[in-house]
CSV table of C-alpha atoms and ligand atoms in Angstrom, one decimal:
chain,number,residue,atom,x,y,z
A,1,GLN,CA,-43.3,-19.4,-9.8
A,2,ALA,CA,-42.2,-16.3,-8.2
A,3,LYS,CA,-38.7,-17.6,-8.1
A,4,GLN,CA,-38.7,-18.3,-12.0
A,5,LYS,CA,-39.8,-14.7,-12.4
A,6,SER,CA,-37.1,-13.1,-10.5
A,7,GLY,CA,-34.6,-15.5,-12.4
A,8,LEU,CA,-35.8,-14.1,-15.7
A,9,TRP,CA,-35.6,-10.7,-14.4
A,10,ALA,CA,-31.9,-11.2,-13.6
A,11,VAL,CA,-31.2,-12.3,-17.1
A,12,ARG,CA,-32.6,-9.4,-18.6
A,13,PHE,CA,-30.8,-7.2,-16.3
A,14,THR,CA,-27.4,-8.8,-16.9
A,15,GLN,CA,-27.9,-8.3,-20.6
A,16,GLU,CA,-28.3,-4.6,-20.0
A,17,LEU,CA,-25.2,-4.1,-17.8
A,18,SER,CA,-22.1,-2.7,-19.4
A,19,VAL,CA,-19.0,-4.8,-20.1
A,20,GLU,CA,-17.1,-3.1,-17.2
A,21,GLU,CA,-20.2,-3.7,-14.7
A,22,GLN,CA,-20.2,-7.4,-15.6
A,23,THR,CA,-16.5,-7.7,-15.2
A,24,ARG,CA,-16.7,-5.9,-11.7
A,25,ARG,CA,-19.5,-8.5,-10.7
A,26,ARG,CA,-17.5,-11.4,-12.0
A,27,LEU,CA,-14.4,-10.3,-10.1
A,28,LYS,CA,-16.4,-9.7,-6.9
A,29,ALA,CA,-17.7,-13.0,-7.0
A,30,ASP,CA,-14.5,-14.8,-7.9
A,31,LEU,CA,-12.7,-12.9,-5.0
A,32,LYS,CA,-14.4,-15.3,-2.6
A,33,ASN,CA,-12.5,-18.3,-3.4
A,34,ALA,CA,-9.3,-16.6,-4.6
A,35,ILE,CA,-7.5,-16.9,-1.3
A,36,ALA,CA,-8.3,-20.4,-0.7
A,37,THR,CA,-7.0,-21.4,-4.2
A,38,GLU,CA,-3.8,-19.3,-3.6
A,39,GLN,CA,-4.4,-16.7,-6.6
A,40,PHE,CA,-2.8,-13.9,-4.5
A,41,SER,CA,0.9,-13.2,-4.0
A,42,LEU,CA,2.9,-10.1,-2.4
A,43,HIS,CA,5.3,-8.0,-4.4
A,44,TYR,CA,7.7,-6.0,-2.5
A,45,GLN,CA,9.0,-2.4,-3.3
A,46,GLY,CA,12.2,-1.0,-1.4
A,47,GLN,CA,11.9,2.0,0.6
A,48,TYR,CA,15.2,4.0,1.0
A,49,HIS,CA,16.9,6.2,3.5
A,50,MET,CA,17.2,9.5,2.0
A,51,CYS,CA,20.7,10.5,3.2
A,52,SER,CA,22.4,7.1,2.7
A,53,ARG,CA,20.2,6.0,-0.1
A,54,THR,CA,20.4,2.6,1.7
A,55,LEU,CA,17.4,0.1,2.0
A,56,ALA,CA,15.1,1.0,4.9
A,57,GLY,CA,12.4,-1.7,4.4
A,58,PHE,CA,9.7,-2.9,1.9
A,59,GLU,CA,6.2,-2.0,1.0
A,60,CYS,CA,4.1,-5.2,0.4
A,61,LEU,CA,1.8,-4.9,-2.6
A,62,VAL,CA,-0.9,-7.4,-3.3
A,63,ARG,CA,-1.1,-9.0,-6.8
A,64,TRP,CA,-4.0,-11.2,-8.1
A,65,GLN,CA,-3.3,-13.9,-10.8
A,66,HIS,CA,-6.8,-14.6,-12.0
A,67,PRO,CA,-6.9,-18.1,-13.6
A,68,GLN,CA,-8.7,-17.0,-16.9
A,69,LEU,CA,-8.4,-13.1,-16.7
A,70,GLY,CA,-4.6,-12.8,-15.9
A,71,LEU,CA,-3.0,-10.3,-13.5
A,72,ILE,CA,-5.5,-7.8,-12.0
A,73,SER,CA,-4.4,-4.6,-10.6
A,74,PRO,CA,-5.0,-3.8,-6.9
A,75,GLN,CA,-6.5,-0.5,-8.1
A,76,LEU,CA,-9.3,-2.5,-9.6
A,77,PHE,CA,-9.9,-5.3,-7.1
A,78,ILE,CA,-9.1,-3.7,-3.7
A,79,PRO,CA,-12.2,-1.4,-4.0
A,80,LEU,CA,-14.3,-4.5,-5.0
A,81,ALA,CA,-13.0,-6.4,-2.2
A,82,GLU,CA,-13.9,-3.5,0.2
A,83,GLU,CA,-17.4,-3.2,-1.3
A,84,SER,CA,-18.1,-6.9,-0.9
A,85,GLY,CA,-16.3,-7.1,2.5
A,86,SER,CA,-13.8,-9.9,1.2
A,87,ILE,CA,-11.1,-7.4,2.1
A,88,VAL,CA,-11.3,-8.4,5.9
A,89,GLU,CA,-10.3,-11.9,4.9
A,90,LEU,CA,-7.9,-10.9,2.2
A,91,GLY,CA,-6.3,-8.3,4.3
A,92,GLU,CA,-5.6,-10.7,7.1
A,93,TRP,CA,-4.1,-13.2,4.4
A,94,ILE,CA,-1.8,-10.2,3.3
A,95,LEU,CA,-0.7,-9.3,6.9
A,96,ARG,CA,0.2,-12.9,7.9
A,97,GLU,CA,2.1,-13.5,4.6
A,98,ALA,CA,4.0,-10.1,5.1
A,99,CYS,CA,4.9,-11.3,8.7
A,100,ARG,CA,5.8,-14.8,7.5
A,101,GLN,CA,8.2,-13.3,4.8
A,102,ALA,CA,9.6,-10.8,7.2
A,103,ARG,CA,10.5,-13.7,9.5
A,104,ALA,CA,11.9,-15.9,6.7
A,105,TRP,CA,14.1,-13.0,5.4
A,106,ASN,CA,15.1,-12.1,9.1
A,107,LEU,CA,14.2,-8.4,8.3
A,108,ALA,CA,14.2,-7.5,11.8
A,109,GLU,CA,17.9,-8.6,12.4
A,110,LEU,CA,18.9,-6.9,9.0
A,111,GLY,CA,17.2,-3.5,10.5
A,112,LEU,CA,14.7,-3.5,7.8
A,113,SER,CA,11.0,-2.9,8.1
A,114,ILE,CA,7.8,-4.0,6.4
A,115,SER,CA,4.9,-1.9,5.5
A,116,VAL,CA,1.5,-3.5,5.0
A,117,ASN,CA,-1.5,-1.4,3.5
A,118,VAL,CA,-4.7,-1.6,5.5
A,119,SER,CA,-8.2,-0.8,4.2
A,120,PRO,CA,-10.5,1.4,6.2
A,121,LEU,CA,-12.9,-1.5,6.6
A,122,GLU,CA,-10.1,-3.9,8.0
A,123,PHE,CA,-9.1,-1.1,10.5
A,124,SER,CA,-12.5,-0.8,11.8
A,125,GLN,CA,-13.0,-4.4,12.7
A,126,ALA,CA,-13.4,-4.9,16.3
A,127,ASP,CA,-10.6,-7.5,16.4
A,128,PHE,CA,-8.2,-5.8,14.3
A,129,VAL,CA,-5.5,-5.2,16.9
A,130,ALA,CA,-5.8,-8.6,18.2
A,131,ARG,CA,-5.3,-9.9,14.7
A,132,VAL,CA,-2.2,-7.9,14.2
A,133,GLN,CA,-1.0,-9.1,17.6
A,134,ALA,CA,-1.6,-12.8,16.8
A,135,ALA,CA,0.2,-12.3,13.4
A,136,LEU,CA,3.2,-10.8,15.2
A,137,ASN,CA,3.3,-13.5,17.8
A,138,ASP,CA,2.8,-16.5,15.4
A,139,PHE,CA,5.8,-15.4,13.4
A,140,GLY,CA,7.9,-14.2,16.3
A,141,LEU,CA,8.1,-10.6,15.4
A,142,SER,CA,8.2,-7.4,17.4
A,143,GLY,CA,5.9,-4.6,16.3
A,144,HIS,CA,8.8,-2.5,15.7
A,145,GLY,CA,9.4,-4.0,12.3
A,146,LEU,CA,6.0,-3.5,11.2
A,147,THR,CA,4.3,-0.3,9.5
A,148,LEU,CA,0.6,-0.2,8.8
A,149,GLU,CA,-0.3,2.3,6.0
A,150,VAL,CA,-3.8,3.7,6.4
A,151,THR,CA,-5.5,6.2,4.2
A,152,GLU,CA,-7.4,9.4,4.9
A,153,GLY,CA,-10.6,7.6,4.2
A,154,MET,CA,-10.0,5.6,7.4
A,155,VAL,CA,-9.9,8.7,9.5
A,156,HIS,CA,-13.2,10.1,8.1
A,157,ARG,CA,-14.9,6.7,8.7
A,158,ASP,CA,-14.6,7.1,12.4
A,159,ILE,CA,-11.9,9.3,13.8
A,160,GLU,CA,-12.4,8.5,17.4
A,161,GLY,CA,-12.4,4.8,16.8
A,162,GLY,CA,-9.3,5.3,14.5
A,163,VAL,CA,-7.4,7.1,17.3
A,164,THR,CA,-8.1,4.4,19.8
A,165,VAL,CA,-6.9,1.8,17.4
A,166,SER,CA,-3.9,3.5,16.3
A,167,HIS,CA,-2.9,4.0,20.1
A,168,GLN,CA,-3.3,0.2,20.7
A,169,LEU,CA,-1.1,-0.5,17.8
A,170,ARG,CA,1.5,2.0,19.2
A,171,CYS,CA,1.5,-0.2,22.3
A,172,LEU,CA,2.4,-3.0,20.2
A,173,GLY,CA,5.2,-1.1,18.8
A,174,VAL,CA,3.7,-0.9,15.3
A,175,GLN,CA,4.1,2.1,13.2
A,176,VAL,CA,1.2,3.8,11.4
A,177,ALA,CA,1.7,5.8,8.3
A,178,MET,CA,-0.8,7.9,6.5
A,179,ASP,CA,-0.8,6.9,2.7
A,180,ASP,CA,-1.5,8.9,-0.3
A,181,PHE,CA,-1.2,12.0,1.8
A,182,GLY,CA,-2.7,15.2,0.0
A,183,THR,CA,-5.1,13.4,-2.3
A,184,GLY,CA,-8.0,13.2,0.2
A,185,TYR,CA,-9.5,15.8,2.4
A,186,SER,CA,-7.8,15.6,5.7
A,187,SER,CA,-7.9,18.6,7.8
A,188,LEU,CA,-4.7,19.6,9.6
A,189,ASN,CA,-6.4,18.8,12.8
A,190,VAL,CA,-6.6,15.2,11.9
A,191,LEU,CA,-2.9,15.0,11.3
A,192,LYS,CA,-2.4,16.6,14.7
A,193,GLU,CA,-4.9,14.4,16.7
A,194,PHE,CA,-4.3,11.1,15.0
A,195,PRO,CA,-1.3,8.9,16.3
A,196,LEU,CA,1.0,8.5,13.5
A,197,GLU,CA,4.8,7.9,12.7
A,198,GLU,CA,4.9,8.6,9.2
A,199,LEU,CA,3.6,10.5,6.3
A,200,LYS,CA,3.5,9.3,2.8
A,201,ILE,CA,3.1,12.2,0.2
A,202,ASP,CA,1.2,11.0,-2.7
A,203,ARG,CA,2.9,10.7,-6.1
A,204,ALA,CA,0.6,13.2,-7.6
A,205,PHE,CA,2.6,15.8,-6.0
A,206,LEU,CA,5.9,14.5,-7.8
A,207,LYS,CA,4.8,14.7,-11.3
A,208,ASP,CA,5.5,18.4,-11.5
A,209,LEU,CA,8.6,18.2,-9.5
A,210,HIS,CA,11.3,18.7,-12.1
A,211,SER,CA,13.2,21.9,-12.8
A,212,ASN,CA,11.9,22.5,-16.4
A,213,HIS,CA,8.3,22.0,-15.5
A,214,PRO,CA,6.5,25.5,-15.7
A,215,ASP,CA,4.9,24.8,-12.2
A,216,TYR,CA,8.2,23.7,-10.7
A,217,THR,CA,8.8,26.6,-8.3
A,218,ARG,CA,5.4,26.5,-6.7
A,219,THR,CA,5.5,22.8,-6.6
A,220,ARG,CA,8.8,22.8,-4.8
A,221,HIS,CA,7.7,25.3,-2.1
A,222,LEU,CA,4.4,23.3,-1.6
A,223,MET,CA,6.5,19.9,-1.2
A,224,GLY,CA,8.9,21.8,1.1
A,225,THR,CA,6.1,23.0,3.2
A,226,ILE,CA,4.4,19.7,3.5
A,227,ILE,CA,7.8,18.4,4.7
A,228,ASN,CA,8.2,21.0,7.2
A,229,LEU,CA,4.6,20.5,8.7
A,230,ALA,CA,5.2,16.9,8.9
A,231,HIS,CA,8.4,17.4,10.8
A,232,ILE,CA,6.7,20.0,13.2
A,233,LEU,CA,4.2,17.0,13.9
A,234,GLU,CA,7.3,14.8,14.6
A,235,LEU,CA,6.3,12.7,11.6
A,236,GLN,CA,8.8,11.0,9.0
A,237,VAL,CA,8.3,11.8,5.5
A,238,VAL,CA,8.3,9.2,2.8
A,239,ALA,CA,7.9,10.5,-0.9
A,240,GLU,CA,6.1,8.0,-3.3
A,241,GLY,CA,6.5,7.7,-6.8
A,242,VAL,CA,10.1,9.0,-7.2
A,243,GLU,CA,11.1,8.4,-10.9
A,244,THR,CA,14.1,10.3,-11.6
A,245,GLU,CA,17.4,11.1,-10.0
A,246,GLU,CA,16.5,15.0,-10.0
A,247,GLN,CA,13.4,14.4,-8.1
A,248,CYS,CA,15.4,12.4,-5.5
A,249,GLU,CA,18.1,15.4,-5.2
A,250,ILE,CA,15.2,17.9,-4.7
A,251,LEU,CA,13.6,15.8,-2.1
A,252,GLN,CA,16.8,15.5,-0.2
A,253,GLU,CA,17.3,19.2,-0.4
A,254,LEU,CA,13.9,19.5,1.0
A,255,GLY,CA,14.7,17.3,4.0
A,256,CYS,CA,12.5,14.4,3.0
A,257,ASP,CA,13.4,11.4,5.2
A,258,LYS,CA,12.8,8.3,2.8
A,259,VAL,CA,12.1,7.7,-0.7
A,260,GLN,CA,10.2,5.1,-2.6
A,261,GLY,CA,9.7,4.8,-6.6
A,262,TYR,CA,10.7,3.3,-9.8
A,263,TRP,CA,13.9,5.2,-10.0
A,264,LEU,CA,15.1,3.3,-6.8
A,265,ALA,CA,13.3,0.0,-7.2
A,266,LYS,CA,10.2,-1.4,-8.7
A,267,PRO,CA,7.9,-3.7,-6.8
A,268,ALA,CA,9.3,-7.2,-7.3
A,269,PRO,CA,8.3,-10.9,-6.5
A,270,ALA,CA,9.7,-12.5,-3.3
A,271,HIS,CA,12.3,-14.5,-5.1
A,272,GLU,CA,13.8,-11.4,-6.7
A,273,VAL,CA,14.0,-9.6,-3.4
A,274,GLU,CA,15.5,-12.8,-1.9
A,275,ALA,CA,18.4,-12.6,-4.5
A,276,LEU,CA,18.8,-8.9,-3.6
A,277,LEU,CA,19.0,-9.6,0.2
A,278,ARG,CA,21.4,-12.6,-0.3
A,279,GLY,CA,23.7,-10.1,-2.2
A,280,GLY,CA,23.4,-12.4,-5.4
A,281,PRO,CA,24.0,-11.2,-8.9
A,282,PRO,CA,22.2,-8.0,-9.5
A,283,HIS,CA,21.7,-8.9,-13.1
A,284,PRO,CA,21.0,-12.3,-14.8
A,285,LYS,CA,24.1,-11.6,-17.1
A,286,ALA,CA,26.5,-11.9,-14.1
A,287,ASP,CA,25.4,-15.5,-13.8
A,288,ARG,CA,26.2,-16.5,-17.2
A,289,ALA,CA,29.7,-14.9,-17.2
A,290,SER,CA,30.9,-17.0,-14.3
B,301,LIG,P1,-0.2,2.7,-2.7
B,301,LIG,O1,-0.3,2.0,-1.3
B,301,LIG,O2,-0.1,4.2,-2.5
B,301,LIG,O3,1.1,1.9,-3.4
B,301,LIG,C1,2.0,2.5,-4.4
B,301,LIG,C2,1.4,2.4,-5.6
B,301,LIG,O4,2.4,3.0,-6.7
B,301,LIG,C3,1.8,0.9,-5.9
B,301,LIG,O5,0.8,0.5,-7.2
B,301,LIG,C4,3.2,0.9,-6.7
B,301,LIG,O6,3.4,-0.1,-7.6
B,301,LIG,C5,3.1,2.2,-7.4
B,301,LIG,N1,4.4,2.9,-7.6
B,301,LIG,C6,5.5,2.8,-6.8
B,301,LIG,N2,6.5,3.6,-7.2
B,301,LIG,C7,6.1,4.1,-8.4
B,301,LIG,C8,6.5,5.0,-9.5
B,301,LIG,O7,7.8,5.6,-9.3
B,301,LIG,N3,5.8,5.5,-10.3
B,301,LIG,C9,4.5,5.2,-10.6
B,301,LIG,N4,3.9,5.6,-11.5
B,301,LIG,N5,4.0,4.2,-9.7
B,301,LIG,C10,4.8,3.8,-8.5
B,301,LIG,P2,0.1,-0.9,-7.0
B,301,LIG,O8,0.7,-1.9,-6.5
B,301,LIG,O9,-0.7,-1.0,-8.3
B,301,LIG,O10,-1.2,-0.5,-5.9
B,301,LIG,C11,-2.1,0.5,-6.0
B,301,LIG,C12,-2.8,0.8,-4.7
B,301,LIG,O11,-3.7,-0.4,-4.5
B,301,LIG,C13,-2.0,0.9,-3.5
B,301,LIG,O12,-1.4,2.4,-3.6
B,301,LIG,C14,-2.9,0.5,-2.4
B,301,LIG,O13,-3.8,1.6,-2.1
B,301,LIG,C15,-3.6,-0.6,-3.0
B,301,LIG,N6,-3.0,-1.7,-2.5
B,301,LIG,C16,-2.0,-2.6,-3.0
B,301,LIG,N7,-1.7,-3.6,-2.2
B,301,LIG,C17,-2.6,-3.6,-1.2
B,301,LIG,C18,-2.8,-4.4,0.0
B,301,LIG,O14,-2.0,-5.3,0.1
B,301,LIG,N8,-3.8,-4.0,0.7
B,301,LIG,C19,-4.6,-3.0,0.5
B,301,LIG,N9,-5.5,-2.8,1.4
B,301,LIG,N10,-4.5,-2.1,-0.6
B,301,LIG,C20,-3.5,-2.4,-1.4
B,302,LIG,MG1,0.9,2.0,0.5
B,303,LIG,MG1,0.3,5.6,-1.6
B,304,LIG,MG1,-3.0,4.3,-3.1
């Protein structure tokens, strides 16, 4: 009878939940078998060398095609996967899929790297480094072609543990990048102590970086200072969310090393990247003309 009672409670409780909360709960539950039923895929966004504007590599961005609800943004489901813990299994799938694809495209031979986003919870798993090593071994890759993007949240979770893991990754040749820099609350000390190779400046800084914006001068100085600071710490700087040619030129003047954003390339599914790597027709019209 106690069971029946709690069941009734659950029903009443559900009725009082907001639509958003119900959706969140449903998605959280659906995440559990979404890997087994192949609902995830990766999109790839080019990262470009600043000076030559040539391709340096790709960032992998996960996509969830829900059978009933359609395409769900990672901004919505990654936090849910973190809360429920499914991120650990999902993260491993993402890492292995990225490695499989890097092998299939021979990215190492082309001198291109692959960047994979890693959640704080994944990074703090005791066997995380072993999983990375296994993925590299299984697909015959060296660590040098792999960059792991971590966020400031990870650092605050357990700085000492994070520093150790990052050192171990470095021993595998893997690069670690600090993603979304400037949006969290990292102290400069963290940047100094944490073994990193790359700093990715959050796109929030780019939105005021155009010459007719009232706050342009200050934003430009701030951006230049972040880039100089990163260089003092011997970090490569990647600017995210570059949407105009002007932003790209300003970033070049400020000494930024790499750029990523819609102006250069949007995230694209594997088959589109494949055409690009094969040097195939850049536009479907070219196909029809021949
Ligand atoms: P992020 O790692 O900072 O990825 C960059 C996000 O900015 C991507 O959104 C990308 O599509 C978007 N973006 C790139 N260029 C531009 C631009 O020029 N303008 C604008 N407005 N946006 C741009 P996306 O794919 O929706 O991913 C959002 C966030 O979700 C990511 O931010 C990352 O934190 C998380 N995420 C995505 N894929 C993964 C993953 O495989 N694992 C984990 N743990 N997190 C992921
Ligand atoms: Mg990222
Ligand atoms: Mg970012
Ligand atoms: Mg982000």
